Tab-separated table of C-alpha atoms and ligand atoms in Angstrom:
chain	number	residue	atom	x	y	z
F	223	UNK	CA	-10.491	-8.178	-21.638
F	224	UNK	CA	-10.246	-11.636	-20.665
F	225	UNK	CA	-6.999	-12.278	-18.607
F	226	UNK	CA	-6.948	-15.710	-18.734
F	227	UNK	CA	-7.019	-15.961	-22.063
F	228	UNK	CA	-4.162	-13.197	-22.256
F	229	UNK	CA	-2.001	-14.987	-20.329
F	230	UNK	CA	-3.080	-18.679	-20.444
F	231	UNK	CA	0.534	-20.273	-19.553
F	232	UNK	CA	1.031	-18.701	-16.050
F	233	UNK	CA	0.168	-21.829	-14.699
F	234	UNK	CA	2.117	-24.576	-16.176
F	235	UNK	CA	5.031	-26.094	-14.773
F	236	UNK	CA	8.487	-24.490	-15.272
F	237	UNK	CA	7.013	-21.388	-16.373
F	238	UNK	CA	8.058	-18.268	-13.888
F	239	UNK	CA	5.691	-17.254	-11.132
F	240	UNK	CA	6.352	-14.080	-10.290
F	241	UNK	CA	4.935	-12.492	-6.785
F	242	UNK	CA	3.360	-9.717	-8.628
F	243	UNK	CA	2.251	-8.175	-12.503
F	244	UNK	CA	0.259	-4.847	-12.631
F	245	UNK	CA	-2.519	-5.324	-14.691
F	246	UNK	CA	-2.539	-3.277	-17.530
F	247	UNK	CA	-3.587	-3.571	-21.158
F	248	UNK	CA	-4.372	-1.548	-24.346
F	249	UNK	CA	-7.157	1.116	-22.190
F	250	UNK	CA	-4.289	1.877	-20.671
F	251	UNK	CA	-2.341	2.381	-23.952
F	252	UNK	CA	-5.170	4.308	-25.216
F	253	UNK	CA	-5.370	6.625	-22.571
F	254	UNK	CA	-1.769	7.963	-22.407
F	255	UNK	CA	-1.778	8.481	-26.170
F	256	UNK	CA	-5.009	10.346	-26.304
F	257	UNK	CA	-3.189	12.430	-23.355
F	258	UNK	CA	0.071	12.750	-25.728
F	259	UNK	CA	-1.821	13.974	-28.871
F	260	UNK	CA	-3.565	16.803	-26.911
F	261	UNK	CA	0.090	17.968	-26.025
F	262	UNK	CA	-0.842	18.741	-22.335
F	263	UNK	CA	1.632	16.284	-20.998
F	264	UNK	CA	2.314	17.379	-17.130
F	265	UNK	CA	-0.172	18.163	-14.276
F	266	UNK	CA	-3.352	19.153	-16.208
F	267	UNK	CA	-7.092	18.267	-16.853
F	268	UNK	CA	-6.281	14.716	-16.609
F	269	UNK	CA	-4.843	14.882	-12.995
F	270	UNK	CA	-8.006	16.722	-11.654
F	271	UNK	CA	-10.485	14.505	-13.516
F	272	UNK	CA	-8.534	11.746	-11.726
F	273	UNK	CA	-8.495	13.656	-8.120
F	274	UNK	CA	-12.502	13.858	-8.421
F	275	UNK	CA	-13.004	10.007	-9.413
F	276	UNK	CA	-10.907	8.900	-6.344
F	277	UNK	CA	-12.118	11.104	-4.275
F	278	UNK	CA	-15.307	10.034	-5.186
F	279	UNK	CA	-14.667	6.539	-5.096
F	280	UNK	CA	-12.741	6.950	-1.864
F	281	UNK	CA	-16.168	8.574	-0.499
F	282	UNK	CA	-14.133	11.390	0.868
F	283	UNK	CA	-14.342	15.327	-0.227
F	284	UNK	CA	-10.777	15.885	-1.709
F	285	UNK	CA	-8.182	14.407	-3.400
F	286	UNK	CA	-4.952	15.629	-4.383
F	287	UNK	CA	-2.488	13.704	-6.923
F	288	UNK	CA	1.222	13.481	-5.963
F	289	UNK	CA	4.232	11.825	-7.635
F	290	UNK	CA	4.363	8.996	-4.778
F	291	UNK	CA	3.046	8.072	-1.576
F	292	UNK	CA	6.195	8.781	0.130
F	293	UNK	CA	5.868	12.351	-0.794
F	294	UNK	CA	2.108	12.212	-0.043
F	295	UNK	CA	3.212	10.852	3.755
F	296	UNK	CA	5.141	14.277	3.434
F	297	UNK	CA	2.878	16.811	2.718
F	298	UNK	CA	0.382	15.220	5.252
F	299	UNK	CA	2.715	15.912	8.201
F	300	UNK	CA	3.108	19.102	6.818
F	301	UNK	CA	-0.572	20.288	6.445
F	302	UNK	CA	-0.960	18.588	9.671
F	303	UNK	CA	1.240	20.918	11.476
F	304	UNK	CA	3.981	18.076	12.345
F	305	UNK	CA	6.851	20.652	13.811
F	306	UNK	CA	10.433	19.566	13.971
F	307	UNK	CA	11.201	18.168	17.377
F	308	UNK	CA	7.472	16.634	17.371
F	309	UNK	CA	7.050	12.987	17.543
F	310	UNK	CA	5.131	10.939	15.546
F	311	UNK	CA	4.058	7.094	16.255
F	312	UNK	CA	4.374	4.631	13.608
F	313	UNK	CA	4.728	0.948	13.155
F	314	UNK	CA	8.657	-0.444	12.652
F	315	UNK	CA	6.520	-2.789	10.771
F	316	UNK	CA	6.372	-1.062	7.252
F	317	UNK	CA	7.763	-0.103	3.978
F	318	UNK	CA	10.504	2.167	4.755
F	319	UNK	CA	8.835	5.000	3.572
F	320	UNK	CA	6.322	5.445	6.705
F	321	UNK	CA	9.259	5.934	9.286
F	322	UNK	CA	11.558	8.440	7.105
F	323	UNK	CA	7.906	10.836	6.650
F	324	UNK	CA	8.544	12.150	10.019
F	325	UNK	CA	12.323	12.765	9.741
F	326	UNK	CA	11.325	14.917	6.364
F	327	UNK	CA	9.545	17.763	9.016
F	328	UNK	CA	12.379	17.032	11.125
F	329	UNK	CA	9.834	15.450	13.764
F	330	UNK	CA	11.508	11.607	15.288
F	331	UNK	CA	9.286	8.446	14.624
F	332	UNK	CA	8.413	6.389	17.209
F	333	UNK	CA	8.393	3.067	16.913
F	334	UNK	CA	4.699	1.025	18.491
F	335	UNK	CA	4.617	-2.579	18.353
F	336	UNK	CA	1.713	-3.854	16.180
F	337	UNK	CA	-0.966	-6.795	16.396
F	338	UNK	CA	0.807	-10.051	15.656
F	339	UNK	CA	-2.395	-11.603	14.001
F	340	UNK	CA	-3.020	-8.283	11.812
F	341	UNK	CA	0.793	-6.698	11.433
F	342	UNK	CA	-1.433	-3.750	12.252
F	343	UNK	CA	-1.074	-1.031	14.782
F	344	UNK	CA	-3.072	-1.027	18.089
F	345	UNK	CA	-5.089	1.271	19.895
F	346	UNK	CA	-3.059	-0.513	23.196
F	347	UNK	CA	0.341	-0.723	21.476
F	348	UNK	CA	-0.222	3.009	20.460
F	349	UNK	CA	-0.887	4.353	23.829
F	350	UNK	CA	2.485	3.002	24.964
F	351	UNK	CA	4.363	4.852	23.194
F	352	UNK	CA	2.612	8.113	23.089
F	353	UNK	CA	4.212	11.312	25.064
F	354	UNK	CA	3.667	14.597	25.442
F	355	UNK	CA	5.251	15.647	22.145
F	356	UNK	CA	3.246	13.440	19.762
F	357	UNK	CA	1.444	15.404	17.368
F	358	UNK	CA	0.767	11.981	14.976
F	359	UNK	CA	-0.048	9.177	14.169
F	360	UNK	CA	0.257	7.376	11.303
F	361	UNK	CA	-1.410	3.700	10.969
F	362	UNK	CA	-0.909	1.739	7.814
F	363	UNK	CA	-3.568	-1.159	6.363
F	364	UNK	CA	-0.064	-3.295	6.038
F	365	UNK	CA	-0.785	-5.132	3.039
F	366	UNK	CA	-3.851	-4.118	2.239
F	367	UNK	CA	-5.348	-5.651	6.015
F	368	UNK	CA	-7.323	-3.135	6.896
F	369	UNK	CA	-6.347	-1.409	10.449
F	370	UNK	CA	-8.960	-1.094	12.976
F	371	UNK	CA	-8.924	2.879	12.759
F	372	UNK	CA	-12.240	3.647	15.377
F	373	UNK	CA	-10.467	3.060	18.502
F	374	UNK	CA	-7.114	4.986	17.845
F	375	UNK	CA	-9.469	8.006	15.794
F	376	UNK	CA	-11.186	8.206	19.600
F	377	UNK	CA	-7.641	8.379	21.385
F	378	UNK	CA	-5.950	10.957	18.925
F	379	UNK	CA	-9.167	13.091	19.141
F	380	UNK	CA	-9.296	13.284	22.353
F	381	UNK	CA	-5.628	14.204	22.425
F	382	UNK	CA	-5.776	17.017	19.809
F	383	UNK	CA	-3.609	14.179	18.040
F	384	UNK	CA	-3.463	14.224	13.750
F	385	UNK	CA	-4.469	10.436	12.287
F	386	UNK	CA	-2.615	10.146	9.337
F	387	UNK	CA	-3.580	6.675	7.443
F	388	UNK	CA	-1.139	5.282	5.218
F	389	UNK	CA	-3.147	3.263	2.906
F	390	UNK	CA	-0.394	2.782	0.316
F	391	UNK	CA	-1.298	-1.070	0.067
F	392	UNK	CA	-5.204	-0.626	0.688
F	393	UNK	CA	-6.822	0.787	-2.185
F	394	UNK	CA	-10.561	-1.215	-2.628
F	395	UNK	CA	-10.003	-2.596	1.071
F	396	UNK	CA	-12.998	-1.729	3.180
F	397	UNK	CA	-13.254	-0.981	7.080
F	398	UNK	CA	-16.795	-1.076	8.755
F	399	UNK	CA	-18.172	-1.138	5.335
F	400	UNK	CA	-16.077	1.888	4.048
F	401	UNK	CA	-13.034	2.498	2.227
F	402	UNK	CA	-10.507	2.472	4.200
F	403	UNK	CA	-9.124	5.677	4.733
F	404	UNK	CA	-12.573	7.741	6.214
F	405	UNK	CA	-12.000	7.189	9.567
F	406	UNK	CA	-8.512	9.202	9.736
F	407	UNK	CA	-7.370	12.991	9.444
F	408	UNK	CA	-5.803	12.371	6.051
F	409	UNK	CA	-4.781	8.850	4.059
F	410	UNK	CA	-2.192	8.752	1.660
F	411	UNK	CA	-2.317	6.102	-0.997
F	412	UNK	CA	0.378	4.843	-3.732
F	413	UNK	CA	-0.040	4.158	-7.017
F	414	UNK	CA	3.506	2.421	-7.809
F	415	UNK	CA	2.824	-0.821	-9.955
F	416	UNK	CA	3.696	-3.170	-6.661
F	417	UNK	CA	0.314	-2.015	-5.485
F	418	UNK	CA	-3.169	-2.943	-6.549
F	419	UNK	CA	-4.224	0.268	-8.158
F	420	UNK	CA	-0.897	1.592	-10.578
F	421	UNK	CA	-0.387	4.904	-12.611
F	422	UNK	CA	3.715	3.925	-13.170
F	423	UNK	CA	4.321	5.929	-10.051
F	424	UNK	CA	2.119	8.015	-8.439
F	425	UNK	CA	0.290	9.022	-4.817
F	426	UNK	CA	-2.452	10.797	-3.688
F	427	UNK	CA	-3.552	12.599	-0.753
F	428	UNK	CA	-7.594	12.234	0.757
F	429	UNK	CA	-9.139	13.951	3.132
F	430	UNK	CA	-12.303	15.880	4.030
F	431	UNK	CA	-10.573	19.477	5.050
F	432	UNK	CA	-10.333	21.756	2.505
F	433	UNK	CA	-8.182	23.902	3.953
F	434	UNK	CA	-5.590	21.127	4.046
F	435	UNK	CA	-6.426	19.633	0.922
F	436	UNK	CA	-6.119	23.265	-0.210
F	437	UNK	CA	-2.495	23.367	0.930
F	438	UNK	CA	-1.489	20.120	-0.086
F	439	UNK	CA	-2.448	21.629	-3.272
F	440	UNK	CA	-0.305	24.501	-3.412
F	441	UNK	CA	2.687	23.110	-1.824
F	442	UNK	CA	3.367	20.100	-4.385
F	443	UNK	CA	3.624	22.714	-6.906
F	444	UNK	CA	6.477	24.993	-5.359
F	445	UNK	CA	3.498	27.153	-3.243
F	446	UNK	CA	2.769	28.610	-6.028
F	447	UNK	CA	-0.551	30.832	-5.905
F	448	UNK	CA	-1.312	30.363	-9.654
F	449	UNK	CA	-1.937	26.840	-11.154
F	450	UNK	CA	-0.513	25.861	-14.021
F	451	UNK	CA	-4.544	25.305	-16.005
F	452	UNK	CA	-5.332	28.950	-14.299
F	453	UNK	CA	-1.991	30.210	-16.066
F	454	UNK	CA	-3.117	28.542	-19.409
F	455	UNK	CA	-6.471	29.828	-19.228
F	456	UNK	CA	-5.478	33.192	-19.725
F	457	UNK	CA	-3.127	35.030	-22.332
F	458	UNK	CA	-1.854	37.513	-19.609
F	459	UNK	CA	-1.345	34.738	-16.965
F	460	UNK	CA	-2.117	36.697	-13.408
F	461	UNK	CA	1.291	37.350	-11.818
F	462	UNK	CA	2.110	34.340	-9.018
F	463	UNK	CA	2.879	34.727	-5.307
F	464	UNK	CA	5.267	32.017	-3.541
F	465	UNK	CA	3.416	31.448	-0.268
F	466	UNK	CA	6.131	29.107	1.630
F	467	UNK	CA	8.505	26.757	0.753
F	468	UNK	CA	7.431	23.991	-1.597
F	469	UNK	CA	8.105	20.985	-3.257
F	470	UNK	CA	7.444	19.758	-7.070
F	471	UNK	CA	5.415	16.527	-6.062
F	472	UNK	CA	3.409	16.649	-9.253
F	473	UNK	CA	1.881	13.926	-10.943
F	474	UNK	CA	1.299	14.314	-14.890
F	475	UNK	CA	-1.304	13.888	-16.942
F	476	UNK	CA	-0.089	10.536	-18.460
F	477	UNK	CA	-0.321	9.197	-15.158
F	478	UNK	CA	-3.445	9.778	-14.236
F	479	UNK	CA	-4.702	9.001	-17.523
F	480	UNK	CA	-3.674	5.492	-16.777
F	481	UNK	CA	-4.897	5.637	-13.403
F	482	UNK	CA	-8.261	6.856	-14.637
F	483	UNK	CA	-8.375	3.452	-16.499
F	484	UNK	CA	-7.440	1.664	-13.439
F	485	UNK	CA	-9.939	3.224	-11.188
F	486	UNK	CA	-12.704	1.793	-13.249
F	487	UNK	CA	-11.624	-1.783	-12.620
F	488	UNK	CA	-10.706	-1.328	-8.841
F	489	UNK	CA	-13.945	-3.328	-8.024
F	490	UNK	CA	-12.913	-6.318	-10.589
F	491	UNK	CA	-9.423	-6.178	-9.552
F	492	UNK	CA	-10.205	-6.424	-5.634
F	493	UNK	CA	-12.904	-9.442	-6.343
F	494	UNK	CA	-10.709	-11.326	-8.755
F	495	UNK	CA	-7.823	-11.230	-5.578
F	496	UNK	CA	-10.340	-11.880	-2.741
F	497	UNK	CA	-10.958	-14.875	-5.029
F	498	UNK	CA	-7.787	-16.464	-5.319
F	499	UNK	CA	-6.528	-15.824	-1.777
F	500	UNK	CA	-9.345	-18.077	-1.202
F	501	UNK	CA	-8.684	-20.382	-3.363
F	502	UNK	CA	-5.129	-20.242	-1.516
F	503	UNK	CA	-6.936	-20.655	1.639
F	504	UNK	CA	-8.584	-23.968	1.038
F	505	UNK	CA	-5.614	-25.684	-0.732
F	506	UNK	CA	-3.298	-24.505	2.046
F	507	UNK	CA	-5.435	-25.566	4.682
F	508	UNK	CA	-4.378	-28.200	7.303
F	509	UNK	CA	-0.857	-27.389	6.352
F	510	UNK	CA	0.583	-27.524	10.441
F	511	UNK	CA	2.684	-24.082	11.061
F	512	UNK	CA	1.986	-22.250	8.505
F	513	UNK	CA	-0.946	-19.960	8.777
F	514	UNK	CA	-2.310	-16.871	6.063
F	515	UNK	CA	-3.469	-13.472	7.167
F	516	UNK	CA	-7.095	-12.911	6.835
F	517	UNK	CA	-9.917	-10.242	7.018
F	518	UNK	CA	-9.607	-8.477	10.745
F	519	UNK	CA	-12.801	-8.310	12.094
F	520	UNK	CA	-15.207	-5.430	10.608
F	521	UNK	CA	-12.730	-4.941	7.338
F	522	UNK	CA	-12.567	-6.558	4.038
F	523	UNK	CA	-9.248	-6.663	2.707
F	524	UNK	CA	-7.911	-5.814	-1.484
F	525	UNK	CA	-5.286	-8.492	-0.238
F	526	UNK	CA	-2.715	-6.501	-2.070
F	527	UNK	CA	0.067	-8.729	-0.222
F	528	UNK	CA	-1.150	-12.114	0.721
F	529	UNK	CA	1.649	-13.328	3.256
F	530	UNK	CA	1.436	-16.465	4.905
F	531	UNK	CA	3.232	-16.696	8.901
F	532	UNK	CA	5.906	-19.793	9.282
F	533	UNK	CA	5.502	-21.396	12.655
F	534	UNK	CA	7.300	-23.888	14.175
F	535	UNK	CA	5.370	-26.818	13.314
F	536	UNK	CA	6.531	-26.021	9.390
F	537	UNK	CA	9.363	-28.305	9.039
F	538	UNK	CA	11.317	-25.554	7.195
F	539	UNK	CA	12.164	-22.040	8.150
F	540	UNK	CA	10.734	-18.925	5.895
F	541	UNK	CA	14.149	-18.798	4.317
F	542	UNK	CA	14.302	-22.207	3.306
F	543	UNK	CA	10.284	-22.487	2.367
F	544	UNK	CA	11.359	-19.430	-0.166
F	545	UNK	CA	14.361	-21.106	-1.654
F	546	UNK	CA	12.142	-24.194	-2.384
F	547	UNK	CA	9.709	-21.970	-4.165
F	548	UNK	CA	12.356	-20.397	-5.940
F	549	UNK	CA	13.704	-23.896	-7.019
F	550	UNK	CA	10.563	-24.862	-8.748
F	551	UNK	CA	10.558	-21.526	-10.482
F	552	UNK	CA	8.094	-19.626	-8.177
F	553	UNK	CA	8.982	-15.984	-6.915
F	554	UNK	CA	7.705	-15.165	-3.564
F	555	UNK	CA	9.152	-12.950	-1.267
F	556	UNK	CA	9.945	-12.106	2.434
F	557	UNK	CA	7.104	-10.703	4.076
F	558	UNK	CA	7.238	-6.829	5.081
F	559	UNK	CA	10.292	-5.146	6.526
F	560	UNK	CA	10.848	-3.832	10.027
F	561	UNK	CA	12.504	-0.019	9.525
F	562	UNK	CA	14.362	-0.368	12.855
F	563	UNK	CA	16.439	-3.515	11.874
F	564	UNK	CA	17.703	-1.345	9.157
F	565	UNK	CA	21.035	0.888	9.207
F	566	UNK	CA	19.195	3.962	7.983
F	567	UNK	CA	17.723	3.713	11.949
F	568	UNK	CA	20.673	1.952	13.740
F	569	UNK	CA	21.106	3.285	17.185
F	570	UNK	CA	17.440	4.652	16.232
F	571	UNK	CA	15.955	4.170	20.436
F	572	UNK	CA	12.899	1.980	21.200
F	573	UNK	CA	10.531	2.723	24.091
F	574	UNK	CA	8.914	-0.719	23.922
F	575	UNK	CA	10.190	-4.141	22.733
F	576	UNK	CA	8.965	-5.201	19.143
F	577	UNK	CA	8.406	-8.253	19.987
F	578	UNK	CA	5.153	-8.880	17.400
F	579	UNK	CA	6.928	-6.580	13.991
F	580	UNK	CA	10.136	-8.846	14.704
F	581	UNK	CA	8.434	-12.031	14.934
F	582	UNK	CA	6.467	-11.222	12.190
F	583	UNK	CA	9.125	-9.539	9.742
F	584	UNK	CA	11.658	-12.706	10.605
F	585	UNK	CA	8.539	-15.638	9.809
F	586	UNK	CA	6.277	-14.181	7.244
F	587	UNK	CA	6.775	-14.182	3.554
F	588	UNK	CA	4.433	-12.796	0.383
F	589	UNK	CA	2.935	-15.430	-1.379
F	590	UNK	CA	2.478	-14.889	-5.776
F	591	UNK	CA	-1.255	-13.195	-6.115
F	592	UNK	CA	-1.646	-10.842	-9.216
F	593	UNK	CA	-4.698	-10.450	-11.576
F	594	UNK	CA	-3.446	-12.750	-14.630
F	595	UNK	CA	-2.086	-15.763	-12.105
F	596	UNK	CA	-5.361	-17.405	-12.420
F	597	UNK	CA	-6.807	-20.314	-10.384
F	598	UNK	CA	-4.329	-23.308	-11.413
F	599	UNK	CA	-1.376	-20.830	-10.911
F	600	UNK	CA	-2.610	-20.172	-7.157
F	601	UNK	CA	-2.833	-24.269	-7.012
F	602	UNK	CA	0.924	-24.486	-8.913
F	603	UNK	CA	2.049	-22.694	-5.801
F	604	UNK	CA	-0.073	-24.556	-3.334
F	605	UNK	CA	0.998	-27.567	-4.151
F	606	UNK	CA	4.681	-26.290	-3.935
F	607	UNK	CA	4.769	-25.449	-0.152
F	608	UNK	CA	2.421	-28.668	0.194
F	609	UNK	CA	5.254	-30.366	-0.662
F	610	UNK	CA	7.517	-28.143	0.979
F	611	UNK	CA	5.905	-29.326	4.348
F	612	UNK	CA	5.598	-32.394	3.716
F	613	UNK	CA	7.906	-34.067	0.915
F	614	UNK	CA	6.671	-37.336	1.187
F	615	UNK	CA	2.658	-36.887	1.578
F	616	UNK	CA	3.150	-34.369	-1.338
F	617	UNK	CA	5.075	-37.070	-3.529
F	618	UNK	CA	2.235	-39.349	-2.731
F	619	UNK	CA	-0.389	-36.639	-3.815
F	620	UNK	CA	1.646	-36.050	-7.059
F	621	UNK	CA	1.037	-39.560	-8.307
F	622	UNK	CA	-2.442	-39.552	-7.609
F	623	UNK	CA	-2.860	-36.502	-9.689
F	624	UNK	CA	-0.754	-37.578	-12.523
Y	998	PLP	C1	4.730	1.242	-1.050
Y	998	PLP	C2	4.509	1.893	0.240
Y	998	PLP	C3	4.833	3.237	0.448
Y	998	PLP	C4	5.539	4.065	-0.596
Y	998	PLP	O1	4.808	4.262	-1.765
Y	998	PLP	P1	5.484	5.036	-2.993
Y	998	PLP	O2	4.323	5.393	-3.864
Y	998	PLP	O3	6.409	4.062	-3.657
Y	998	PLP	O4	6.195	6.207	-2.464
Y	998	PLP	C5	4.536	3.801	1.667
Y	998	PLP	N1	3.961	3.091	2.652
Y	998	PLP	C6	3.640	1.790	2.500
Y	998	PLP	C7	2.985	1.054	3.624
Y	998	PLP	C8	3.919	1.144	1.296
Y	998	PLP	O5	3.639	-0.155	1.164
């Protein structure tokens, strides 16, 4: 499949960059309707082929497919042990769905402050926050930047503390020359099409225990003791126990059909990015104040979200750089939320300033990257905050090109 020629126009002027396409094509197609002909439509053969390939590819013992990362944050407190009244450390600095996890077990989130080079949690910025009632953790690879997971694995250890990873954004990023996702208890991972890696919607859970993989297993199917293939297999299914209360977090068969497809192009997918975030990098350089997140040290990142930090030295502020963007026809976005800022936590309390989320959530936005944007898109947009920061040099630059 050859994307470029696909999708040759993304790059010409007055044609709509968007910040992000999945990229999916007739495999894809394929797959789902060899799935519908065999009339096994919901969680079947086609999920646990797909739970062994990531797995696999993850380089970690067990996988179990879920209908989101949200509910795979869920079930990971859960087979954790995460009791209600517990607390549970996690960044502000996140997709939403990383601070309501804990309030599902009825456990409170608290809020750490994270790097402000990485938008990562840190080992230090952890141990601030931590009390006697924590009984998690959960770090997230914020945009696909890989956290540096060693350090805070050593403190929760020691602590009898669970490491849950929320690698919703990092699928193909590596840390210390692994997936990311290894070094903690349990990593959940999302599969909706804003991410790298898409099955429509979709999550997974990883993780090397079996007996929580085990439950994780059981309880996105109601608890039920019976499966629906071990049902199937037999005429007189075996009569089913419910062993605690469950949930339906299923994923279906069509889903991981398409995600089967995806899987095998996670490695062209994560170069072609890596790629054109450099390409970003050398026509952005020199630009004063405005500065794009790169590999932490010892991790390689699937730059699922390239975002780029405004600093003062940018003549305009985020806001402003994103409605010039949006005037030439070019979609970016504001970089990633902070959960306390919003009224689902107002009144929420904060045991340490977050000084480095807020900074970061007010001054960062999400530049375009997707498979199909190609080389003279990235440049499109370049040249667009070039000029941004510097309307006359970039006028001058203009008729040099033209
Ligand atoms: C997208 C995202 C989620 C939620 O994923 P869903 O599959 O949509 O539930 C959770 N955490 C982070 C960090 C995310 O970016």
């Amino acid at each position: 499949m050859s994307a470029e020629a696909g999708h040759p126009t993304a790059h010409l002027d007055g044609e709509r960059i968007n910040v992000m396409k999945p990229w999916v094509g007739v495999e894809e197609a394929h797959a789902v309707a060899e799935v519908i002909a065999s009339g096994w439509l919901a969680q079947g053969p086609r999920v646990a082929e797909f739970e062994r390939a990531f797995a696999s590819a993850q380089d970690v013992a067990y996988g179990v497919a879920v209908s989101s990362c949200t509910a795979a944050l869920h079930l990971a407190l859960v087979v954790a042990g995460v009791q209600p009244g517990d607390e549970v450390v996690v960044p502000s600095f996140s997709f939403i769905a990383t601070a309501n996890a804990p309030r599902y077990v009825g456990a409170e989130p608290v809020f750490a402050d994270v790097d402000p080079v990485t938008g990562n949690l840190t080992v230090a910025g952890v141990a601030q926050v931590l009390g006697p009632r924590t009984t998690a953790v959960i770090v997230v690879d914020q945009g696909g930047i890989p956290a540096d997971v060693e350090p805070l694995a050593e403190l929760c250890a020691a602590r009898g503390i669970a490491l849950v990873e929320d690698a919703a954004c990092a699928v193909g990023s590596l840390y210390l020359g692994r997936p990311v996702g290894v070094g903690a208890d349990i990593a959940a991972w999302s599969f909706h099409p804003r991410k790298l890696l898409t099955t429509g919607e979709g999550g997974m859970l990883t993780t090397d225990r079996a007996e929580w993989a085990e439950r994780a297993r059981r309880l996105r199917q109601h608890s039920a003791s019976v499966s629906a293939a071990e049902r199937h297999a037999s005429l007189r299914a075996p009569a089913e126990r419910y062993t605690e209360i469950g949930f339906n977090y299923r994923m279906t068969d069509v889903q991981a059909a398409i995600g089967l497809v995806q899987l095998g192009r996670l490695q062209e997918m994560v170069e072609r990015r890596r790629a054109l975030a450099a390409v970003y990098r050398d026509a952005l350089d020199g630009v004063p104040g405005l500065r794009l997140v790169e590999d932490p040290p010892g991790g390689a990142a699937n730059f699922q979200s390239l975002w780029a930090e405004i600093g003062d030295e940018f003549p305009l502020d985020r806001d402003a750089l994103l409605d010039a963007l949006a005037a030439e026809g070019i979609s970016a976005r504001p970089g990633i939320m902070a959960a306390h800022l919003e009224p689902a936590f107002s009144g929420w309390p904060l045991r340490v300033p977050l000084t480095a989320t807020e900074r970061l959530t007010a001054r960062t936005l999400i530049l375009p990257l997707y498979h199909e944007l190609g080389e003279a898109g990235v440049l499109r947009v370049a040249d667009a905050v070039r000029r941004a920061s510097a309307p006359v040099a970039g006028h001058a630059r203009r008729e040099v090109r033209t």
